[in-house]
Amino acid sequence: MQSPAESEADALKAVAAGAGGTLSCGVLMNESAAHAANLALDREFLRKAYLAMLRARILENKLSSLYKAGKIVGGVYLGRGQEAVSAALGSALEPGRDVYAPLIRDQAGRTAFGEPLLDCTRTYLGSVKGPMRGRDGNIHRGHPAQGMPVMISHLGAQVSVVAGMLFARRLKGRIDGVVGATTIGDGATSTGAFHEGLNLAAIERLPMVVVVANNQFAYSTPNARQFACADLVERARGYGVGGLSVDGTDLLACASVIGEAVRRARTGAGPQLVVARLLRLTGHGEHDDASYVPDHIRGDHYGRDCLDVATRQLIETGATNQEEIDAWREQSIEEVRAAVAKAQREPAPDPYRESWAALASRFAVPDSSPTARDSATAATPAPATP
Amino acid sequence: MTYIDAIRDAQDHLLREDPSVFLYGQDIATFGGAFKATKGLAEAYPGRVFDAPISEDAMMGLAVGAGIEGMRPVIEMQFADFSSVGFNQIVNQAATHYYRTGVPVPLTVRLPSGGTPGSGPFHSQSMEAVYAHYPGLIVLTPATVSDAYHMLIDGVALDDPVIYCEHKFLYRWLKAKSIDKGEHLPIGHARIARAGKHATVVAYSAMVHEAVRAAERLLQDGWDIEVVDLRSVKPLDIDTVLASVARTGRLLALGEAFPWGGVTAEVVARVSAEGFHLLDAPPMRLNAHDTPVPYHPKLWAAHRPTPESICDALRRLLAI
């Protein structure tokens, strides 16, 4: 299905063939192949991605503290260990032009794509000034009209939504150079929504990138109970889309492979499926101690911290130095502190001022169900439950 | 002009007048749709009418994405029954979107609904109550050729997700000489389909016609039955229903859907709560049997309310 005409793709394929083998419809890249392709990587890209990783880690550490102090209602879901994959995707996309549908562990990607830290702290802390105005929380946030749709909890569901946004742009004649991307986990690849969405995107040959962050556990369920193929990237051939693999703990590899996937989608090669191997270095949520992850998995290659790896890589490649990283860290700590403090000072949503209107339409004869009328004057908001 | 001609003509009108409208569904392009509701439209509007894979979830996800981008997709489910596969995208993605994000998703899902003889359990369902249950959806149930035309056009113009329930039994059976394309009743208003004074039957979609038939029969016994056509089950024009009950003092809520809960239960609940003082007899409901819709025409015809069973129910109501 995929045309191998692009010269860069050919070059990558040649490297991959020596080390990792190829699939007929796409390129399987192993780590060394990715590193070989890194030679031409943009220094600014790496600095941007790294800074997003760092800010995300610092922000999420703060969220964890706030959760444990009882300051956040509902769950807290962190992307620790997945920042390299997330930041690489977010950095490869262009806000204002591209579509990015982040998922549960994409704080780094959101930051790289330009989401203000305040969006995060306001949504977690329930400020009415946040993008969701208290109507939805935590990682359910975004700006759909600006190319960042808001996830629902039903996994795999964003794949076809991104496809629809791209489909619409094609109909409007505004598709040139646009890419739509979304992230999902290994567990979501078992859903019908993932299958239907990716198949549809392939039929329409949409400029789309689906990044699977295979963190080895869907909540507590290991890969062996989730799929039976040797590697999820093998599915790319079945869908007729490009397929790429990457070590998700390696920022240089992620930048190269995900950057390549985005480039291919942008230049007409159709949907790309990227499977990143890594380990979630946290529970499913902060309520979960992840005690189901065996020690030998924590201790293996994918158990390493991608932020440590990235720090080393950026210093080694001269993209930055320790002094600058320290300054970035100080600056990020201050930005996070300010974003938390501001959100905490802002008002919570007021149930008395809530419109309680789920429809944009207004009718001459209002549908005045007694239930709706009662809730409009409901005296007591539901008590907060941690 | 038939009911399905009106649906086709409405889509023709929409494609002609609004560049943000496109049609997406299984077999709807060159083939013209399983019921020919899009016949000729793919040729008339190149690049606007698309065949979809058999992926109701992804079809609805695509519609939500396109709606976010300001398009007005019209999705044809081949049968209402199959919308259950796209249920998640409809009730969790589309229906919650405006409330959560402030960004409306103007999309319309056409559901070929209701039973026809021999269609069986999976090509006969009435899904309006299921969708009306969820906040954030508008559910339209046109009973006439004119409403089939105007409510589709008006529904697509709304900024909310619209579930448009078109009754398959009416497709070719229901005819009108022509459609007045000018002034018409807006969405949200019920209609008095037949004026009367002894009892009110509240119905929608194909059951409006069964109710009118029953009313004609009871006229021979001297009973004058009023029939209210809800037109849309959400929004529900309870004011028109209450005004009718105020005139007649008796209510029969009639529906083709399954009996547990649903539109008829909602109508009875609201009239009981808001118009208890208007009632001279306990309000009644008549629905299909609480079984899957059966295949055999003899079973099917007895599964749903018929003029006979409606007359029986009304006689009991009038005897109180």
XYZ file of C-alpha atoms in Angstrom:
706
model
C 0.000 0.000 0.000
C 2.722 2.413 0.945
C 4.858 3.891 -1.746
C 8.547 3.564 -0.873
C 9.411 6.435 -3.161
C 10.686 8.888 -0.595
C 14.432 8.830 -0.529
C 14.686 9.330 3.216
C 12.367 6.440 3.783
C 14.536 4.329 1.566
C 17.584 5.313 3.517
C 15.916 4.414 6.787
C 14.715 1.161 5.318
C 18.215 0.271 4.295
C 19.473 0.870 7.816
C 16.593 -1.037 9.309
C 17.018 -3.970 6.963
C 20.501 -4.553 8.283
C 19.498 -4.542 11.906
C 15.835 -5.190 12.391
C 14.079 -6.302 9.217
C 11.253 -4.693 7.339
C 7.577 -5.068 6.848
C 6.156 -4.794 3.378
C 3.987 -1.856 4.283
C 6.286 0.057 6.515
C 9.554 0.215 8.314
C 10.424 -1.614 11.470
C 13.146 0.395 13.081
C 15.159 -0.858 15.939
C 17.113 1.302 18.299
C 20.347 1.386 16.352
C 18.527 2.263 13.165
C 16.823 5.090 14.955
C 20.118 6.372 16.260
C 21.609 6.272 12.809
C 18.787 8.435 11.597
C 19.378 10.856 14.425
C 22.367 12.429 12.750
C 20.181 14.951 11.039
C 17.979 15.617 14.053
C 17.132 19.160 14.764
C 18.864 20.448 17.900
C 16.006 22.814 18.627
C 13.525 19.955 18.366
C 15.400 18.008 21.029
C 15.656 20.992 23.332
C 11.940 21.660 22.976
C 11.026 18.034 23.614
C 13.379 17.762 26.570
C 12.074 20.928 28.199
C 8.511 19.605 27.793
C 9.538 16.345 29.465
C 11.148 18.196 32.329
C 8.217 20.532 32.872
C 5.772 17.632 32.690
C 7.733 15.640 35.258
C 7.926 18.557 37.657
C 4.246 19.376 37.175
C 3.199 15.773 37.668
C 5.315 15.377 40.794
C 3.454 18.375 42.153
C 0.087 16.863 41.147
C 1.018 13.691 42.991
C 1.810 15.690 46.138
C -1.442 17.613 45.850
C -3.365 14.361 45.451
C -1.725 12.808 48.462
C -2.503 15.945 50.443
C -6.169 15.576 49.494
C -6.183 18.741 47.405
C -7.385 17.083 44.195
C -10.821 15.532 43.851
C -10.976 12.446 41.667
C -8.076 10.616 40.089
C -4.595 11.755 39.153
C -3.061 10.037 36.140
C 0.592 10.547 35.423
C 2.811 9.962 32.429
C 6.004 9.159 34.327
C 8.163 6.990 32.115
C 6.259 7.960 28.978
C 7.491 11.523 28.600
C 9.937 10.810 25.779
C 7.289 9.307 23.504
C 4.748 11.942 24.408
C 7.091 14.920 24.061
C 8.479 13.644 20.768
C 4.977 13.507 19.293
C 3.879 16.841 20.730
C 7.078 18.484 19.453
C 6.660 17.050 15.958
C 3.242 18.657 15.599
C 2.473 22.259 14.858
C -0.128 23.984 17.025
C -2.671 25.889 14.976
C -2.167 23.652 11.985
C -2.139 20.061 13.222
C -4.595 18.007 15.257
C -3.387 16.430 18.465
C -5.606 14.207 20.601
C -3.557 13.417 23.695
C -4.551 10.641 26.044
C -4.140 9.860 29.708
C -0.316 10.013 29.970
C 0.490 12.879 27.649
C 1.330 15.804 29.879
C 4.692 16.124 28.101
C 3.081 16.054 24.661
C 0.475 18.602 25.716
C 3.182 20.913 27.003
C 5.204 20.497 23.829
C 2.101 21.216 21.733
C 1.643 24.464 23.629
C -1.002 23.680 26.240
C -0.515 26.156 29.093
C 0.346 24.622 32.467
C -2.664 26.500 33.800
C -4.994 24.303 31.740
C -3.711 21.358 33.721
C -3.745 22.883 37.184
C -7.124 24.536 36.648
C -8.703 21.294 35.462
C -7.223 19.181 38.251
C -7.960 21.744 40.928
C -11.494 22.482 39.723
C -11.136 26.133 38.766
C -14.133 27.433 36.870
C -11.697 29.319 34.655
C -10.200 26.120 33.272
C -11.065 24.906 29.791
C -13.572 22.402 31.214
C -15.087 24.823 33.790
C -15.411 22.052 36.347
C -17.648 20.038 34.047
C -14.905 17.536 33.405
C -11.637 16.947 35.162
C -8.029 15.821 35.213
C -6.789 14.609 31.824
C -10.149 15.228 30.151
C -9.261 18.607 28.782
C -8.363 20.314 25.561
C -9.389 22.893 23.000
C -11.269 21.079 20.241
C -11.772 24.163 18.108
C -8.010 24.753 18.164
C -7.094 21.239 17.080
C -6.892 19.578 20.477
C -9.943 17.351 21.013
C -10.827 16.241 24.515
C -10.533 12.567 25.367
C -13.363 10.521 26.786
C -12.608 7.601 29.091
C -13.620 5.010 26.521
C -10.365 3.871 25.014
C -9.684 3.944 21.309
C -12.505 6.424 20.760
C -10.259 9.322 19.737
C -8.824 7.527 16.704
C -11.936 8.019 14.582
C -12.521 11.511 15.973
C -9.098 12.616 14.729
C -9.879 10.877 11.439
C -13.104 12.871 11.252
C -11.321 16.155 11.865
C -8.891 15.369 9.067
C -11.714 14.182 6.816
C -13.479 17.506 7.377
C -10.356 19.479 6.586
C -9.931 17.551 3.374
C -13.512 18.380 2.390
C -12.834 22.024 3.164
C -9.672 21.969 1.077
C -7.514 22.686 4.090
C -5.651 19.416 4.416
C -2.343 20.249 2.764
C 0.533 19.768 5.171
C -1.772 18.890 8.068
C -1.189 15.920 10.363
C -3.550 14.515 12.973
C -2.113 12.427 15.778
C -3.335 10.563 18.787
C -1.809 8.364 21.451
C -3.226 5.190 22.885
C -1.986 2.472 25.180
C -1.425 -1.231 24.621
C -4.792 -1.964 26.228
C -6.694 0.280 23.828
C -5.414 -1.731 20.868
C -7.831 -4.448 21.998
C -10.875 -2.240 21.452
C -13.177 -2.309 18.476
C -12.928 1.470 18.337
C -9.185 1.272 17.652
C -9.730 -1.243 14.880
C -12.599 0.625 13.289
C -10.851 3.968 13.547
C -7.505 2.903 12.151
C -9.156 0.915 9.370
C -11.265 3.914 8.425
C -8.223 6.204 8.459
C -6.409 3.730 6.213
C -9.316 3.523 3.752
C -9.392 7.294 3.528
C -5.583 7.440 3.518
C -5.672 10.269 6.017
C -2.535 12.070 7.192
C -2.669 10.481 10.607
C -0.253 9.135 13.189
C -1.359 6.752 15.928
C 1.262 6.267 18.595
C 0.809 3.207 20.783
C 2.598 3.672 24.082
C 3.003 0.017 24.980
C 3.773 0.389 28.659
C 3.295 -3.358 29.161
C 0.342 -3.028 31.536
C -3.216 -1.901 30.899
C -4.005 -0.928 34.467
C -2.824 -4.246 35.940
C -3.237 -6.494 32.899
C 0.029 -7.526 31.227
C 0.589 -7.694 27.467
C 0.198 -11.477 27.483
C -3.464 -11.088 28.473
C -4.012 -8.262 25.987
C -2.817 -9.531 22.601
C -1.307 -12.635 21.089
C 0.782 -11.237 18.244
C 4.518 -11.011 18.787
C 4.579 -7.247 18.397
C 1.692 -4.814 17.982
C 3.450 -3.165 15.047
C 2.732 -6.287 13.013
C -0.838 -5.093 12.853
C 0.204 -2.200 10.616
C 0.490 -4.567 7.673
C -3.034 -5.820 8.245
C -4.427 -2.301 8.184
C -2.340 -1.235 5.218
C -0.654 1.544 7.143
C 2.959 2.338 7.856
C 4.367 0.656 10.931
C 7.307 1.770 13.018
C 8.741 0.560 16.308
C 10.755 2.510 18.773
C 12.346 2.257 22.188
C 10.108 4.584 24.162
C 12.711 5.187 26.826
C 15.101 6.759 24.319
C 14.328 10.376 23.444
C 16.654 10.460 20.449
C 15.032 7.341 19.037
C 11.534 8.697 19.733
C 12.345 12.033 18.145
C 13.676 10.274 15.080
C 11.028 7.601 14.604
C 7.980 9.620 15.616
C 9.327 12.588 13.683
C 9.638 10.322 10.666
C 6.112 8.995 11.105
C 4.763 12.549 11.246
C 6.822 13.536 8.215
C 5.500 10.597 6.224
C 1.901 11.308 7.153
C 2.409 14.968 6.301
C 3.802 14.173 2.887
C 1.052 11.865 1.718
C 2.133 8.401 2.851
C -1.146 7.792 4.710
C -1.659 6.713 8.315
C 1.318 5.620 10.391
C 1.233 3.320 13.396
C 4.114 3.784 15.816
C 4.557 1.291 18.624
C 6.746 2.511 21.450
C 7.972 0.019 24.014
C 8.389 1.309 27.535
C 7.266 0.809 31.125
C 4.872 3.009 33.054
C 6.916 4.159 36.078
C 3.847 4.848 38.154
C 0.500 3.291 38.930
C -2.468 3.525 36.611
C -3.430 6.452 38.794
C -1.945 7.804 41.963
C -4.289 5.544 43.926
C -2.468 2.532 42.470
C 0.950 1.369 43.722
C 1.523 -0.845 40.654
C 2.522 -3.740 42.896
C 1.551 -6.055 40.045
C 4.662 -5.074 38.065
C 7.285 -7.750 38.770
C 10.764 -6.692 39.872
C 12.453 -8.220 36.858
C 10.401 -5.995 34.555
C 11.134 -2.917 36.636
C 14.811 -3.800 36.449
C 15.085 -4.477 32.728
C 16.011 -2.111 29.925
C 12.530 -0.589 29.570
C 12.360 0.058 33.294
C 14.888 2.866 32.959
C 13.749 6.440 33.370
C 13.444 8.150 29.998
C 14.110 11.536 31.573
C 17.504 10.373 32.890
C 18.297 8.900 29.492
C 17.266 12.116 27.765
C 19.351 14.263 30.120
C 22.400 12.169 29.315
C 21.659 12.204 25.590
C 21.201 15.932 25.358
C 24.391 16.642 27.234
C 26.332 14.092 25.191
C 25.096 15.474 21.898
C 25.795 19.015 23.039
C 22.163 20.028 22.633
C 22.360 21.499 26.112
C 24.496 21.336 29.240
C 23.975 20.667 32.916
C 23.989 24.328 33.780
C 21.166 25.075 31.368
C 19.212 22.043 32.533
C 19.504 23.257 36.116
C 18.208 26.651 35.058
C 15.321 25.032 33.153
C 14.492 22.994 36.212
C 14.426 26.074 38.454
C 12.311 27.931 35.929
C 9.894 24.990 35.584
C 9.512 24.635 39.332
C 8.622 28.300 39.542
C 6.152 28.046 36.622
C 4.456 25.032 38.187
C 4.280 26.741 41.558
C 2.680 29.789 39.963
C 0.200 27.708 37.939
C -0.888 25.773 41.021
C -1.166 28.876 43.163
C -3.193 30.737 40.555
C -5.612 27.835 40.037
C -6.018 27.414 43.791
C -6.969 31.061 44.205
C -9.611 30.885 41.470
C -13.271 30.194 42.182
C -14.795 26.759 41.927
C -17.847 26.374 39.673
C -21.034 27.634 41.284
C -23.956 25.194 41.001
C -26.345 28.127 41.290
C -24.826 29.765 38.234
C -24.461 26.555 36.288
C -26.633 26.582 33.160
C -27.407 22.860 33.443
C -27.859 22.954 29.678
C -26.405 20.093 27.669
C -27.727 21.455 24.381
C -26.474 24.403 22.397
C -29.933 24.790 20.847
C -32.707 26.775 22.476
C -36.309 25.985 21.652
C -39.391 28.162 21.709
C -41.099 25.507 23.818
C -38.512 24.548 26.381
C -38.354 20.917 27.392
C -38.987 21.515 31.068
C -38.504 18.088 32.533
C -39.200 18.158 36.265
C -35.815 16.596 36.926
C -33.964 19.333 35.117
C -35.984 21.967 36.931
C -35.233 20.405 40.286
C -31.528 20.199 39.689
C -31.398 23.838 38.623
C -32.348 24.771 42.144
C -30.616 21.907 43.894
C -29.418 23.161 47.225
C -26.489 20.918 47.930
C -23.747 20.089 45.495
C -22.565 16.502 45.719
C -19.929 16.058 48.410
C -16.412 15.689 47.112
C -15.097 12.164 47.150
C -11.398 11.524 46.912
C -44.367 12.064 -2.875
C -43.567 9.369 -0.295
C -42.011 9.682 3.150
C -38.685 8.385 1.850
C -38.836 10.703 -1.160
C -39.110 13.533 1.344
C -36.017 12.294 3.175
C -34.112 12.094 -0.091
C -35.302 15.530 -1.187
C -34.367 17.026 2.170
C -30.827 15.706 1.774
C -30.735 17.028 -1.770
C -31.772 20.427 -0.430
C -29.182 20.289 2.339
C -26.345 19.385 -0.030
C -27.399 22.127 -2.422
C -27.800 24.863 0.158
C -25.101 24.133 2.733
C -21.517 23.383 1.697
C -20.765 22.101 5.209
C -23.171 19.175 4.777
C -21.903 15.790 3.658
C -23.485 12.339 3.757
C -21.688 9.328 5.170
C -23.028 5.802 5.534
C -22.914 2.246 4.327
C -23.818 1.717 0.659
C -25.141 5.255 0.298
C -22.979 6.553 -2.549
C -23.419 5.019 -6.005
C -25.755 2.337 -4.674
C -28.024 5.002 -3.200
C -28.530 3.364 0.188
C -30.302 0.200 1.334
C -33.614 2.081 1.142
C -32.562 4.444 -1.678
C -32.753 7.469 0.582
C -29.659 8.900 -1.141
C -30.410 7.779 -4.675
C -28.640 9.916 -7.238
C -27.083 12.231 -4.666
C -23.519 10.933 -5.060
C -23.699 11.754 -8.774
C -25.348 15.124 -8.212
C -22.878 16.152 -5.504
C -19.461 14.644 -6.249
C -17.207 14.427 -3.206
C -20.088 14.983 -0.775
C -21.608 11.492 -0.403
C -19.393 8.711 0.918
C -19.618 4.981 1.443
C -18.543 4.030 4.954
C -17.007 0.770 6.095
C -19.178 -1.406 8.362
C -17.868 0.463 11.375
C -20.672 2.257 13.168
C -18.381 3.323 15.999
C -15.867 4.890 13.625
C -18.644 6.395 11.494
C -19.903 8.247 14.546
C -16.390 9.173 15.654
C -15.770 10.603 12.202
C -18.994 12.593 12.465
C -17.954 14.019 15.838
C -14.549 15.018 14.459
C -16.138 16.605 11.410
C -18.655 18.392 13.618
C -15.845 19.815 15.753
C -14.396 21.202 12.522
C -17.678 22.946 11.735
C -19.036 20.504 9.171
C -22.593 19.157 9.374
C -22.321 15.449 8.667
C -25.475 13.440 8.051
C -24.817 9.818 8.979
C -27.043 7.066 7.662
C -27.213 4.017 9.880
C -28.383 1.230 7.622
C -30.835 0.215 10.342
C -31.463 1.915 13.681
C -30.586 -1.389 15.326
C -26.962 -1.109 14.212
C -26.499 2.234 15.892
C -25.900 0.199 19.046
C -22.415 -0.458 17.658
C -21.878 3.317 17.498
C -23.609 3.883 20.828
C -20.461 4.866 22.686
C -19.530 7.608 20.250
C -23.119 8.893 20.199
C -23.859 9.032 23.916
C -20.393 9.568 25.355
C -18.584 11.556 22.700
C -21.226 13.463 20.738
C -23.791 13.972 23.486
C -21.335 15.184 26.129
C -19.215 17.349 23.866
C -20.973 20.680 24.060
C -21.537 20.510 27.803
C -17.954 19.542 28.521
C -16.095 21.732 26.045
C -18.472 24.477 24.935
C -17.809 23.419 21.341
C -20.973 22.150 19.619
C -20.916 19.121 17.347
C -23.623 19.621 14.735
C -24.245 16.160 13.377
C -27.321 14.211 12.379
C -27.775 10.460 12.560
C -30.542 9.010 10.448
C -31.993 5.890 12.029
C -34.242 3.762 9.804
C -36.435 2.657 12.663
C -39.345 0.486 13.626
C -40.712 -2.759 12.411
C -41.812 -4.031 9.043
C -43.183 -7.531 8.448
C -40.438 -10.146 8.299
C -37.620 -7.891 9.447
C -37.022 -9.688 12.721
C -35.249 -8.773 15.945
C -32.290 -6.895 14.452
C -33.851 -4.835 11.692
C -36.913 -3.515 13.529
C -35.891 -1.646 16.625
C -37.093 1.707 17.876
C -34.187 3.398 19.647
C -35.669 6.819 20.423
C -36.108 6.233 24.152
C -32.547 4.990 24.534
C -31.088 8.122 22.956
C -33.572 10.517 24.540
C -32.383 9.273 27.911
C -28.972 10.861 27.381
C -28.477 14.584 27.952
C -27.114 16.422 24.937
C -29.067 14.741 22.157
C -32.123 15.876 20.203
C -34.432 13.058 19.116
C -36.814 13.609 16.215
C -39.613 11.228 15.256
C -41.441 12.574 12.179
C -44.805 10.980 11.378
C -45.713 12.799 8.165
C -44.170 13.345 4.762
C -43.936 17.056 5.421
C -42.295 16.550 8.807
C -39.890 13.996 7.334
C -38.732 16.741 4.974
C -38.737 19.797 7.203
C -37.509 18.178 10.401
C -34.493 16.707 8.641
C -33.562 20.084 7.200
C -34.261 21.894 10.478
C -32.488 19.193 12.477
C -29.306 19.447 10.435
C -29.330 23.202 11.035
C -29.233 22.679 14.805
C -25.857 22.889 16.498
C -26.479 19.734 18.535
C -26.281 16.036 17.714
C -29.635 15.026 16.281
C -31.037 11.513 16.260
C -33.504 11.458 13.388
C -35.774 8.415 13.690
C -37.406 7.707 10.332
C -39.947 4.935 10.288
C -39.346 2.258 7.668
C -42.986 1.244 7.605
C -43.848 4.746 6.408
C -41.140 4.877 3.723
C -43.286 3.953 0.744
C -46.703 3.556 2.289
C -47.093 7.153 3.414
C -47.701 9.600 0.583
C -48.481 13.268 0.204
C -49.491 15.114 -2.956
C -46.760 17.648 -2.360
C -44.850 19.331 0.431
C -45.404 22.928 1.393
C -41.800 24.013 1.453
C -42.595 27.287 3.111
C -43.846 27.807 6.638
C -43.981 24.820 8.911
C -44.045 23.929 12.573
C -40.611 24.296 14.180
C -38.837 21.491 16.057
C -39.989 21.361 19.660
C -43.687 21.775 18.931
C -46.131 18.894 19.040
C -49.089 18.864 16.681
C -52.743 17.953 17.029
C -52.997 15.258 14.369
C -56.710 14.773 14.979
C -58.914 16.938 17.140
C -61.293 15.259 19.585
C -62.832 15.655 22.997
C -63.214 12.345 24.877
C -59.637 11.114 25.244
C -56.122 12.057 24.169
C -53.772 9.623 22.466
C -50.180 10.847 22.555
C -48.186 9.135 19.825
C -45.231 9.714 17.531
C -43.816 8.311 14.308
C -45.807 5.472 12.697
C -48.069 5.064 15.731
C -49.698 8.412 14.941
C -51.342 6.766 11.946
C -52.427 3.713 13.930
C -53.926 6.029 16.538
C -55.833 7.994 13.902
C -57.165 4.720 12.461
C -58.309 3.641 15.902
C -59.942 7.033 16.401
C -61.888 6.708 13.146
C -63.232 3.333 14.295
C -64.290 4.640 17.686
C -66.111 7.494 16.002
C -68.680 4.897 14.924
C -69.358 4.304 18.636
C -69.706 8.002 19.253
C -66.255 8.532 20.805
C -64.255 11.492 19.553
C -60.557 10.866 20.173
C -57.838 13.506 20.011
C -54.440 12.422 18.684
C -51.312 14.387 19.569
C -48.255 13.826 17.367
C -45.213 14.598 19.507
C -42.990 15.095 16.395
C -39.911 15.239 18.585
C -39.554 13.149 21.719
C -36.709 15.365 22.864
C -37.483 18.168 23.299
C -40.850 16.942 24.518
C -43.644 19.476 24.099
C -45.513 18.618 27.283
C -47.487 21.875 27.143
C -49.377 20.768 24.040
C -50.002 17.379 25.665
C -51.276 18.975 28.872
C -53.524 21.323 26.905
C -55.032 18.347 25.125
C -55.514 16.402 28.359
C -57.158 19.490 29.811
C -59.725 19.258 27.003
C -60.294 15.499 27.181
C -59.482 14.440 30.763
C -58.069 11.118 29.583
C -54.623 10.047 28.369
C -53.338 7.062 26.450
C -49.600 7.228 25.706
C -48.875 5.080 22.678
C -45.551 3.821 21.385
C -44.108 1.086 19.210
C -41.008 0.673 21.374
C -40.441 -1.798 24.200
C -42.598 -1.148 27.258
C -40.069 -0.693 30.073
C -39.534 3.018 30.606
C -39.373 5.004 27.434
C -41.321 7.804 25.811
C -44.782 6.643 26.897
C -43.626 6.311 30.502
C -42.122 9.796 30.328
C -45.355 11.268 28.973
C -47.452 9.551 31.645
C -45.041 10.603 34.391
C -45.073 14.228 33.350
C -48.825 14.434 32.841
C -49.362 12.729 36.202
C -47.014 15.146 37.942
C -47.967 18.346 36.180
C -51.552 17.656 35.108
C -52.907 15.321 37.773
C -55.819 17.655 38.335
C -56.723 17.464 34.638
C -57.212 13.699 34.636
C -60.621 12.061 34.964
C -59.119 8.566 34.774
C -55.725 6.982 35.473
C -53.391 7.581 32.519
C -52.687 4.546 30.362
C -49.769 3.313 28.290
C -49.733 0.985 25.309
C -46.451 -0.277 23.882
C -45.013 -3.293 22.114
C -44.660 -6.555 23.990
C -41.648 -6.949 26.263
C -39.916 -9.341 23.882
C -37.522 -8.875 20.970
C -39.350 -7.887 17.791
C -40.412 -11.208 16.231
C -39.762 -12.222 12.656
C -43.015 -13.768 11.452
C -45.506 -11.225 10.080
C -48.291 -12.645 12.235
C -46.210 -12.329 15.385
C -44.833 -8.960 14.345
C -48.287 -7.510 13.724
C -49.354 -8.592 17.207
C -46.123 -7.455 18.872
C -46.733 -3.779 18.241
C -49.916 -1.859 19.039
C -52.549 -2.166 16.324
C -55.743 -0.205 15.690
C -57.563 -3.092 17.408
C -55.427 -3.064 20.538
C -55.511 0.726 20.599
C -59.319 0.660 20.383
C -59.431 -1.895 23.201
C -57.198 0.270 25.364
C -59.252 3.363 24.628
C -62.520 1.591 25.423
C -61.109 0.569 28.791
C -59.898 4.107 29.368
C -63.268 5.572 28.389
C -65.156 3.102 30.608
C -63.476 4.404 33.757
